[in-house]
PDB file of C-alpha atoms in Angstrom:
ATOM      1  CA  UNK A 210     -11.150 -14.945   8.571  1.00  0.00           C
ATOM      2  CA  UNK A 211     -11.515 -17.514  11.662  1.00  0.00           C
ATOM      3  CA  UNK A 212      -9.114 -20.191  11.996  1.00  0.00           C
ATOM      4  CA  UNK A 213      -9.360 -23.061  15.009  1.00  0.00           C
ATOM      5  CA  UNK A 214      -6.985 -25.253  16.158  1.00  0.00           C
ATOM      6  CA  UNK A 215      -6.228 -27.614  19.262  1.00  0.00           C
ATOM      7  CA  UNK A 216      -8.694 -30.104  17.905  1.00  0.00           C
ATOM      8  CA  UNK A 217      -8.200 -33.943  17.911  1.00  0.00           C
ATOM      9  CA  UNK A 218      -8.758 -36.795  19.747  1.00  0.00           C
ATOM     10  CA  UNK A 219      -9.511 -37.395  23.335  1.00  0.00           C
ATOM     11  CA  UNK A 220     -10.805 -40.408  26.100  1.00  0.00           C
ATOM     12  CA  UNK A 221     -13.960 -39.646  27.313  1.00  0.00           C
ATOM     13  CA  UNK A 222     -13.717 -37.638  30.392  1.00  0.00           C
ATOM     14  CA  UNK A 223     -10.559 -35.607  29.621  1.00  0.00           C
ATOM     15  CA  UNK A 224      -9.714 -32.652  28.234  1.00  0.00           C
ATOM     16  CA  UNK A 225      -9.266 -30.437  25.256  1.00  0.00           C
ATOM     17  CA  UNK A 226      -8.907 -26.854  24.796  1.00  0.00           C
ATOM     18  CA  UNK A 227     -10.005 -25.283  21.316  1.00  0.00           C
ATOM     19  CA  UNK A 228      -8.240 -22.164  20.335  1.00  0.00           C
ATOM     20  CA  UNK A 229      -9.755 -19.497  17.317  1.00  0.00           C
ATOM     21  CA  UNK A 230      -7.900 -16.683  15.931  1.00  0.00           C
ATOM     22  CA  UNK A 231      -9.614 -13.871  13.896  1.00  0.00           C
ATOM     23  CA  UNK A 232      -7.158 -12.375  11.240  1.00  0.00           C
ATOM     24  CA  UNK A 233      -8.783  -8.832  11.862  1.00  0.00           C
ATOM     25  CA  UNK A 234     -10.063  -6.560  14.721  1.00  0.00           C
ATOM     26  CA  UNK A 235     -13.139  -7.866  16.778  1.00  0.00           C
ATOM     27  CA  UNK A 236     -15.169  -4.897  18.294  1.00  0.00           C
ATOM     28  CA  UNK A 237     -16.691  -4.630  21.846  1.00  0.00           C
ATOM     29  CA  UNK A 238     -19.950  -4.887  19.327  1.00  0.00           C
ATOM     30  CA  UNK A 239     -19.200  -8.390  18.223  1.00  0.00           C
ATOM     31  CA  UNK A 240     -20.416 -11.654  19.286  1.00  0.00           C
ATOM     32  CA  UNK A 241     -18.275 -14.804  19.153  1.00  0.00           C
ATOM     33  CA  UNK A 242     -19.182 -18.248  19.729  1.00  0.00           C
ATOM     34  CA  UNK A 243     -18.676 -21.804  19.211  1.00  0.00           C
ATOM     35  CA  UNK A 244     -20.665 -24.248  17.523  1.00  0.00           C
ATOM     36  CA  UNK A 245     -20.705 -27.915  16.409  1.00  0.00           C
ATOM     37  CA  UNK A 246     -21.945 -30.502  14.167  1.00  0.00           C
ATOM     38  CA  UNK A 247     -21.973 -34.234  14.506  1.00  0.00           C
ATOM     39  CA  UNK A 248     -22.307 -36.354  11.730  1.00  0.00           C
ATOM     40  CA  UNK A 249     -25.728 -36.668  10.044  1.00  0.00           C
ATOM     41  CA  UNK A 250     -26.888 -33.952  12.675  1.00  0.00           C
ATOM     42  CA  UNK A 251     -27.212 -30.341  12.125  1.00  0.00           C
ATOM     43  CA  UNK A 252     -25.222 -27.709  13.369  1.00  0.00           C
ATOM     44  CA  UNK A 253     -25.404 -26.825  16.928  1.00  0.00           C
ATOM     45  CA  UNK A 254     -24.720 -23.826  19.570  1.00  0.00           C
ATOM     46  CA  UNK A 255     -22.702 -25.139  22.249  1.00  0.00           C
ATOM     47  CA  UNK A 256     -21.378 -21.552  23.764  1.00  0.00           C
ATOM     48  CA  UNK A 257     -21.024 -17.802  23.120  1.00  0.00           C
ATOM     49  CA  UNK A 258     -19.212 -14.317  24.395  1.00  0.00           C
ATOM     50  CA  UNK A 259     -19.914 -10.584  24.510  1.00  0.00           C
ATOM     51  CA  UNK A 260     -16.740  -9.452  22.973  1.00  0.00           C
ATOM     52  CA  UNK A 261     -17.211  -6.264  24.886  1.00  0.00           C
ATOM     53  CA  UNK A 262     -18.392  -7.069  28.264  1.00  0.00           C
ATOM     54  CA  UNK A 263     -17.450 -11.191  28.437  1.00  0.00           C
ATOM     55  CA  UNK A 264     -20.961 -12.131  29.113  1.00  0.00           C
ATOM     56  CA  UNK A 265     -21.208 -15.811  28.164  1.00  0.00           C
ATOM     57  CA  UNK A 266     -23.718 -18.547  27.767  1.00  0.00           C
ATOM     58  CA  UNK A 267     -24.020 -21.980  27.681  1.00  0.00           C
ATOM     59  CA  UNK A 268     -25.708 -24.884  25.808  1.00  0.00           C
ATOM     60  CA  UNK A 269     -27.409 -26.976  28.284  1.00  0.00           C
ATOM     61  CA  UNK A 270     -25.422 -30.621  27.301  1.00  0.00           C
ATOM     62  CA  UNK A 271     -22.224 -28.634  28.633  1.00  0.00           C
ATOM     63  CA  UNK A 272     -22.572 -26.249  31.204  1.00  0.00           C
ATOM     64  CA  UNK A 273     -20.542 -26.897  33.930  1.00  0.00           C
ATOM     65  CA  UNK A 274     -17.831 -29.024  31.550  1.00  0.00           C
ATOM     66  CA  UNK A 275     -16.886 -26.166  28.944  1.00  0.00           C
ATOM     67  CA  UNK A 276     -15.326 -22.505  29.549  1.00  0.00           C
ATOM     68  CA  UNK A 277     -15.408 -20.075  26.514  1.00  0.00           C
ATOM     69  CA  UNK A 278     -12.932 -17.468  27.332  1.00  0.00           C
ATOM     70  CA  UNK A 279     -11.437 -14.453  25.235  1.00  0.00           C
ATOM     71  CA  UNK A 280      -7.851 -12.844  24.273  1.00  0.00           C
ATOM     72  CA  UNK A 281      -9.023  -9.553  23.661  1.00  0.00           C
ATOM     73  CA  UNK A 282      -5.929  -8.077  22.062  1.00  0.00           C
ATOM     74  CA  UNK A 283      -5.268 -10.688  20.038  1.00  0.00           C
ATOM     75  CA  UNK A 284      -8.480 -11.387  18.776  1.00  0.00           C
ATOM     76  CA  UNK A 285      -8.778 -14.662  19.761  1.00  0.00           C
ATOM     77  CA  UNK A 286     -11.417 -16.950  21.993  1.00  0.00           C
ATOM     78  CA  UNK A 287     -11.103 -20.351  23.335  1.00  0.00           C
ATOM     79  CA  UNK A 288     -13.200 -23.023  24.324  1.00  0.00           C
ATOM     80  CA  UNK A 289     -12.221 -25.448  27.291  1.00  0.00           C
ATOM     81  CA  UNK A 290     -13.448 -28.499  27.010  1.00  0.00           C
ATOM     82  CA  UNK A 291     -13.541 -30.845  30.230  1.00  0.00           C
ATOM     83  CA  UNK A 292     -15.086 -34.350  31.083  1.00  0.00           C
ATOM     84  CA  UNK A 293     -15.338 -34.708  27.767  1.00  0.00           C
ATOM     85  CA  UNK A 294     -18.100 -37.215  26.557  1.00  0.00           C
ATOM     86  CA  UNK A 295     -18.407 -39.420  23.627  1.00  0.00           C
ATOM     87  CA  UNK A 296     -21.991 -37.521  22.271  1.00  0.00           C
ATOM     88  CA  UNK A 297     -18.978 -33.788  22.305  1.00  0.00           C
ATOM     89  CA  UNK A 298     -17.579 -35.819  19.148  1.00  0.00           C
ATOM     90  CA  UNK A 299     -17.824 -33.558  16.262  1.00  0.00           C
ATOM     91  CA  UNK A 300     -16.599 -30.514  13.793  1.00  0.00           C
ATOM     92  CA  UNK A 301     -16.331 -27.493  16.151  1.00  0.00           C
ATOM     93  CA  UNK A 302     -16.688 -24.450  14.597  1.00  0.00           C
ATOM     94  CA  UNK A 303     -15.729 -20.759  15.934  1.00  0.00           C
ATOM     95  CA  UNK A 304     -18.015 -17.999  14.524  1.00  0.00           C
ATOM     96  CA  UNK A 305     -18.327 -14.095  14.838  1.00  0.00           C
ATOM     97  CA  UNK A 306     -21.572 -12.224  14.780  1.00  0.00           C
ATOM     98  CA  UNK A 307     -23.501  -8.606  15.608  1.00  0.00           C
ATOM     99  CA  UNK A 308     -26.382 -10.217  17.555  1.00  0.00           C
ATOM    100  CA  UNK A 309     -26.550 -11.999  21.081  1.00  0.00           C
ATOM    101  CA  UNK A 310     -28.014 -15.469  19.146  1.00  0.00           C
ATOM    102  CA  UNK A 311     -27.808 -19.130  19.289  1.00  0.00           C
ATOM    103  CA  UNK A 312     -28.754 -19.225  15.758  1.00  0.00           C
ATOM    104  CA  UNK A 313     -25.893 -20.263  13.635  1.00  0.00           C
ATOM    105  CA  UNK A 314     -27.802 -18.398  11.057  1.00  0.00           C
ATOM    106  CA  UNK A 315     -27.817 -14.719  13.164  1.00  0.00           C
ATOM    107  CA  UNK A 316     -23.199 -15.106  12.650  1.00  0.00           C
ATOM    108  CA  UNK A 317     -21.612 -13.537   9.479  1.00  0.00           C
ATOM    109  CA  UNK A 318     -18.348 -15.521   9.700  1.00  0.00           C
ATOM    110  CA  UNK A 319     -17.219 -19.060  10.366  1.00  0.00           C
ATOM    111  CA  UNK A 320     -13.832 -20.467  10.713  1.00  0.00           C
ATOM    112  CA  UNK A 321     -13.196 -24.192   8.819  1.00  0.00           C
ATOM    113  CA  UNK A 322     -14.144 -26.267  11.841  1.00  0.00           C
ATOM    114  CA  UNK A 323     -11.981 -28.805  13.706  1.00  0.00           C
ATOM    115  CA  UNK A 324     -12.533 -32.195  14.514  1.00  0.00           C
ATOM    116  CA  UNK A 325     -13.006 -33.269  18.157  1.00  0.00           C
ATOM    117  CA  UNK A 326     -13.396 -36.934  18.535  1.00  0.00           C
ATOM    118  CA  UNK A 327     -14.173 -38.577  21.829  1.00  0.00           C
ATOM    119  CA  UNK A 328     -13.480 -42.186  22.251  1.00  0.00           C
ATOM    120  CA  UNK A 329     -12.035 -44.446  24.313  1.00  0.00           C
TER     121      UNK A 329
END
């Protein structure tokens, strides 16, 4: 189980930081990642992390404004969110997975989702 928090709303060009706890062990195997749906849009990859090595990638629309990072003992992984825009607004959802993917469809587990809302 994947649970998210630190969601909620933010003027455009600040800050948020997402937080997502897994309720049992991740292995150095395991991918996590972060993705995020707007409304009346599908579901999108916005970042990812090699739980074993912390290799990470990026979706283009925020490289250089987010930071995943990972907790490895206590299973969590965050996403920092800076100079926030209004087009970030959405349901951000943490996810675990086996493969290196930006598929939502390659990840066995997602959390709820949070909304982040950017507005001014």
């Amino acid at each position: 189980q994947l649970m998210e928090s630190g969601g909620g709303l933010a003027q455009p060009g600040g800050s948020l930081r997402l937080s997502c706890v897994a309720s049992e062990r991740i292995y150095s195997s395991n991918f996590m990642a972060w993705f995020r749906q707007a409304p009346g849009k599908e579901r999108e990859f916005v970042s990812r992390i090699a739980w074993g090595y912390g290799h990470t990638r990026y979706a283009d629309s925020v490289k250089g404004r987010f930071i995943i990072s990972k907790d490895g003992p206590n299973n969590a992984v965050f996403l920092q969110m800076n100079n926030l825009k209004v087009e970030d607004t959405g349901v951000y959802s943490c996810a675990i997975g086996r493969q290196s993917s930006n598929w939502h469809g390659d990840y066995d587990t997602f959390g709820q989702g949070i909304q982040v809302t950017v507005s001014s």
